[in-house]
């Protein structure tokens, strides 16, 4: 399903037939952010127009490479896994209207989380919103009031100033996290010193890479 509005969809059967391009979906452990270490069902949509040069899921960018899956199938897999929540990620998941998928997941009893750059209009019903802004296509301003967790990937010192600019736009209760870019180890001491001096921030690590889980 693309950007067309589905706000008038009321019938549960119709919702189950809505399709999204899906790169992969799997039961795993959330590796990053506040919910690190928790069992979760990951749904990775195809398509991204942000094009970060350091992206570790470049295969996701071309939406046409990823087969369409119905909401009904995705919800069945997620429900059967026993996961307490589903993480909708990408690619950039907000390239798609997420109303149908998130409504169906919640009706099935799963909490819904999203990880997004925030660079496309918001859609869907979410219990947890993680904004990971990217310089290559910044978030839309409507995004900021919805953010539960701000997770900024840091490569160099000026990214810290940039992180503060986003934090200033988020609600006061937002959890603030800095995450070293995996292939930029010099970012680690930068972040450690910054968090010690600015304890409103914490550190997010890509623990799934250390644990070698997908
Ligand atoms: S927004 Fe995410 S998926 Fe898209 S290019 Fe950047 S890191 Fe990759």
CSV table of C-alpha atoms and ligand atoms in Angstrom, one decimal:
chain,number,residue,atom,x,y,z
A,1,UNK,CA,0.0,0.0,0.0
A,2,UNK,CA,1.3,3.5,-0.8
A,3,UNK,CA,0.4,6.9,0.6
A,4,UNK,CA,-3.3,6.8,-0.2
A,5,UNK,CA,-5.5,7.5,2.8
A,6,UNK,CA,-7.2,4.5,4.3
A,7,UNK,CA,-8.8,6.4,7.1
A,8,UNK,CA,-12.3,5.3,5.9
A,9,UNK,CA,-11.5,1.6,6.3
A,10,UNK,CA,-13.7,0.4,9.1
A,11,UNK,CA,-14.2,-3.2,8.2
A,12,UNK,CA,-11.7,-5.6,9.8
A,13,UNK,CA,-11.6,-7.9,6.8
A,14,UNK,CA,-10.6,-4.9,4.6
A,15,UNK,CA,-7.9,-4.0,7.0
A,16,UNK,CA,-6.5,-7.5,6.8
A,17,UNK,CA,-6.3,-7.3,3.0
A,18,UNK,CA,-4.2,-4.1,2.9
A,19,UNK,CA,-0.7,-4.8,1.6
A,20,UNK,CA,2.8,-3.5,2.3
A,21,UNK,CA,6.1,-4.1,0.7
A,22,UNK,CA,8.0,-6.2,3.3
A,23,UNK,CA,11.7,-6.8,3.2
A,24,UNK,CA,11.7,-9.1,6.2
A,25,UNK,CA,9.7,-10.0,9.4
A,26,UNK,CA,11.0,-12.0,12.3
A,27,UNK,CA,10.8,-12.7,16.0
A,28,UNK,CA,13.9,-11.3,17.8
A,29,UNK,CA,15.2,-9.2,20.6
A,30,UNK,CA,15.0,-5.4,20.3
A,31,UNK,CA,18.7,-4.5,20.2
A,32,UNK,CA,18.5,-0.7,20.5
A,33,UNK,CA,17.0,2.1,22.6
A,34,UNK,CA,14.9,2.1,25.8
A,35,UNK,CA,13.4,-1.4,25.0
A,36,UNK,CA,16.8,-3.1,24.5
A,37,UNK,CA,16.7,-6.8,25.4
A,38,UNK,CA,13.0,-7.3,25.1
A,39,UNK,CA,11.4,-9.9,22.8
A,40,UNK,CA,9.7,-8.2,19.8
A,41,UNK,CA,8.4,-9.0,16.4
A,42,UNK,CA,10.2,-6.9,13.7
A,43,UNK,CA,8.4,-5.9,10.5
A,44,UNK,CA,10.8,-4.2,8.1
A,45,UNK,CA,9.0,-2.4,5.2
A,46,UNK,CA,10.7,-1.9,1.9
A,47,UNK,CA,11.5,1.6,0.5
A,48,UNK,CA,13.6,4.5,1.8
A,49,UNK,CA,14.2,7.9,0.3
A,50,UNK,CA,16.6,9.2,3.0
A,51,UNK,CA,19.8,7.4,1.7
A,52,UNK,CA,22.2,7.7,4.6
A,53,UNK,CA,25.7,6.7,3.2
A,54,UNK,CA,26.4,4.6,6.3
A,55,UNK,CA,23.0,2.8,6.2
A,56,UNK,CA,23.3,-0.9,7.2
A,57,UNK,CA,20.1,-1.9,5.4
A,58,UNK,CA,20.6,-0.5,1.9
A,59,UNK,CA,18.8,-3.5,0.5
A,60,UNK,CA,15.6,-2.0,1.9
A,61,UNK,CA,15.8,1.2,-0.3
A,62,UNK,CA,14.2,-0.1,-3.5
A,63,UNK,CA,10.6,-0.8,-2.6
A,64,UNK,CA,10.0,-2.7,-5.8
A,65,UNK,CA,12.4,-5.4,-4.7
A,66,UNK,CA,10.2,-6.4,-1.8
A,67,UNK,CA,7.1,-8.6,-2.1
A,68,UNK,CA,3.8,-7.3,-0.9
A,69,UNK,CA,2.3,-9.0,2.2
A,70,UNK,CA,-1.1,-8.7,3.6
A,71,UNK,CA,-1.8,-7.3,7.0
A,72,UNK,CA,-3.6,-10.5,7.9
A,73,UNK,CA,-0.4,-12.6,7.2
A,74,UNK,CA,1.8,-10.2,9.2
A,75,UNK,CA,-0.5,-10.1,12.2
A,76,UNK,CA,-0.8,-13.9,12.2
A,77,UNK,CA,3.0,-14.3,12.3
A,78,UNK,CA,3.4,-11.6,15.0
A,79,UNK,CA,0.6,-13.0,17.1
A,80,UNK,CA,1.8,-16.6,16.9
A,81,UNK,CA,5.3,-15.6,17.9
A,82,UNK,CA,4.2,-14.6,21.3
A,83,UNK,CA,5.9,-11.2,21.1
A,84,UNK,CA,4.4,-8.5,23.4
A,85,UNK,CA,5.1,-5.8,20.8
A,86,UNK,CA,5.8,-5.3,17.1
A,87,UNK,CA,8.5,-2.9,15.9
A,88,UNK,CA,7.7,-1.4,12.5
A,89,UNK,CA,11.0,-0.3,10.9
A,90,UNK,CA,12.5,0.0,7.5
A,91,UNK,CA,13.6,1.3,5.2
A,92,UNK,CA,11.5,4.3,6.1
A,93,UNK,CA,8.2,2.9,7.3
A,94,UNK,CA,6.4,6.2,7.1
A,95,UNK,CA,6.6,6.1,3.3
A,96,UNK,CA,3.5,3.9,3.8
A,97,UNK,CA,0.3,4.7,5.5
A,98,UNK,CA,0.5,2.5,8.6
A,99,UNK,CA,-3.1,2.9,9.8
A,100,UNK,CA,-4.2,-0.6,8.8
A,101,UNK,CA,-1.2,-2.5,10.0
A,102,UNK,CA,-1.0,-0.9,13.4
A,103,UNK,CA,-4.8,-1.0,14.0
A,104,UNK,CA,-4.8,-4.7,13.2
A,105,UNK,CA,-1.7,-5.4,15.4
A,106,UNK,CA,-3.3,-3.6,18.3
A,107,UNK,CA,-6.6,-5.4,17.9
A,108,UNK,CA,-4.6,-8.7,18.0
A,109,UNK,CA,-3.2,-7.6,21.4
A,110,UNK,CA,0.2,-6.4,20.4
A,111,UNK,CA,1.7,-3.1,21.4
A,112,UNK,CA,3.1,-1.2,18.4
A,113,UNK,CA,6.4,0.6,18.2
A,114,UNK,CA,8.0,2.5,15.3
A,115,UNK,CA,11.5,3.4,14.4
A,116,UNK,CA,11.6,6.3,11.9
A,117,UNK,CA,13.6,9.1,10.5
A,118,UNK,CA,10.4,11.1,10.7
A,119,UNK,CA,11.0,12.5,7.2
A,120,UNK,CA,7.5,11.6,5.8
A,121,UNK,CA,4.0,12.4,7.1
A,122,UNK,CA,3.1,10.4,10.3
A,123,UNK,CA,0.4,7.7,10.1
A,124,UNK,CA,-0.6,4.7,12.3
A,125,UNK,CA,-1.5,4.1,16.0
A,126,UNK,CA,1.6,3.7,18.1
A,127,UNK,CA,2.4,2.9,21.7
A,128,UNK,CA,6.0,3.9,21.3
A,129,UNK,CA,7.6,6.3,18.8
A,130,UNK,CA,11.4,6.3,18.3
A,131,UNK,CA,12.6,9.2,16.2
A,132,UNK,CA,16.1,8.7,14.7
A,133,UNK,CA,16.6,11.9,12.6
A,134,UNK,CA,18.9,11.9,9.6
A,135,UNK,CA,20.7,14.9,8.1
A,136,UNK,CA,20.0,13.7,4.6
A,137,UNK,CA,16.2,14.3,4.9
A,138,UNK,CA,15.2,15.9,8.2
A,139,UNK,CA,12.0,15.2,10.2
A,140,UNK,CA,8.7,16.9,9.4
A,141,UNK,CA,7.8,19.3,12.2
A,142,UNK,CA,4.6,17.5,13.0
A,143,UNK,CA,6.7,14.6,14.2
A,144,UNK,CA,8.2,16.1,17.3
A,145,UNK,CA,5.2,16.1,19.7
A,146,UNK,CA,4.8,12.4,19.2
A,147,UNK,CA,8.3,11.3,20.1
A,148,UNK,CA,8.8,9.0,23.1
A,149,UNK,CA,12.4,8.3,22.4
A,150,UNK,CA,15.0,10.4,20.4
A,151,UNK,CA,17.8,8.2,19.2
A,152,UNK,CA,20.6,10.1,17.4
A,153,UNK,CA,23.3,8.2,15.5
A,154,UNK,CA,26.6,10.0,16.1
A,155,UNK,CA,29.6,9.9,13.8
A,156,UNK,CA,31.5,13.1,14.7
A,157,UNK,CA,31.5,16.0,17.2
A,158,UNK,CA,29.1,18.3,15.4
A,159,UNK,CA,26.4,15.6,15.5
A,160,UNK,CA,26.1,16.3,19.2
A,161,UNK,CA,25.1,19.9,18.6
A,162,UNK,CA,22.7,18.6,16.0
A,163,UNK,CA,21.2,16.1,18.5
A,164,UNK,CA,20.5,19.0,20.9
A,165,UNK,CA,18.6,20.9,18.2
A,166,UNK,CA,16.3,17.9,17.9
A,167,UNK,CA,16.0,17.4,21.6
A,168,UNK,CA,14.8,21.0,22.0
A,169,UNK,CA,11.8,20.2,19.8
A,170,UNK,CA,10.7,17.0,21.6
A,171,UNK,CA,8.4,16.8,24.6
A,172,UNK,CA,10.0,17.0,28.0
A,173,UNK,CA,9.3,13.4,28.8
A,174,UNK,CA,11.2,12.2,25.7
A,175,UNK,CA,14.1,9.7,26.5
A,176,UNK,CA,17.3,11.1,24.9
A,177,UNK,CA,19.8,8.6,23.5
A,178,UNK,CA,23.0,8.9,21.6
A,179,UNK,CA,24.1,5.9,19.5
A,180,UNK,CA,27.6,5.4,18.1
A,181,UNK,CA,27.6,4.5,14.4
A,182,UNK,CA,28.8,0.9,14.2
A,183,UNK,CA,31.7,1.4,11.8
A,184,UNK,CA,32.8,4.7,13.4
A,185,UNK,CA,34.5,3.6,16.7
A,186,UNK,CA,35.9,7.1,17.3
A,187,UNK,CA,32.4,8.2,18.1
A,188,UNK,CA,32.3,6.1,21.3
A,189,UNK,CA,34.7,8.3,23.4
A,190,UNK,CA,32.9,11.4,22.1
A,191,UNK,CA,29.6,10.1,23.3
A,192,UNK,CA,30.8,8.8,26.6
A,193,UNK,CA,32.3,12.2,27.5
A,194,UNK,CA,29.3,14.0,26.3
A,195,UNK,CA,26.9,11.9,28.4
A,196,UNK,CA,29.0,12.4,31.5
A,197,UNK,CA,28.8,16.2,31.0
A,198,UNK,CA,25.1,16.1,29.9
A,199,UNK,CA,23.4,13.4,31.9
A,200,UNK,CA,20.0,14.1,30.5
A,201,UNK,CA,21.3,11.9,27.6
A,202,UNK,CA,22.0,8.2,27.7
A,203,UNK,CA,23.7,5.8,25.3
A,204,UNK,CA,22.1,3.3,23.0
A,205,UNK,CA,24.2,0.5,21.6
A,206,UNK,CA,23.3,-1.9,18.8
A,207,UNK,CA,23.4,-4.8,21.2
A,208,UNK,CA,21.9,-7.2,18.6
A,209,UNK,CA,25.2,-6.9,16.7
A,210,UNK,CA,27.2,-7.8,19.8
A,211,UNK,CA,24.8,-10.7,20.5
A,212,UNK,CA,24.8,-11.7,16.8
A,213,UNK,CA,21.0,-12.0,16.6
A,214,UNK,CA,19.3,-10.7,13.5
B,1,LIG,S1,16.8,6.3,7.1
B,1,LIG,FE1,17.4,4.3,7.9
B,1,LIG,S2,16.9,2.8,6.2
B,1,LIG,FE2,16.9,4.9,5.3
B,1,LIG,S3,19.0,5.2,4.6
B,1,LIG,FE3,18.9,6.1,6.7
B,1,LIG,S4,19.6,4.4,8.0
B,1,LIG,FE4,19.0,3.5,6.0
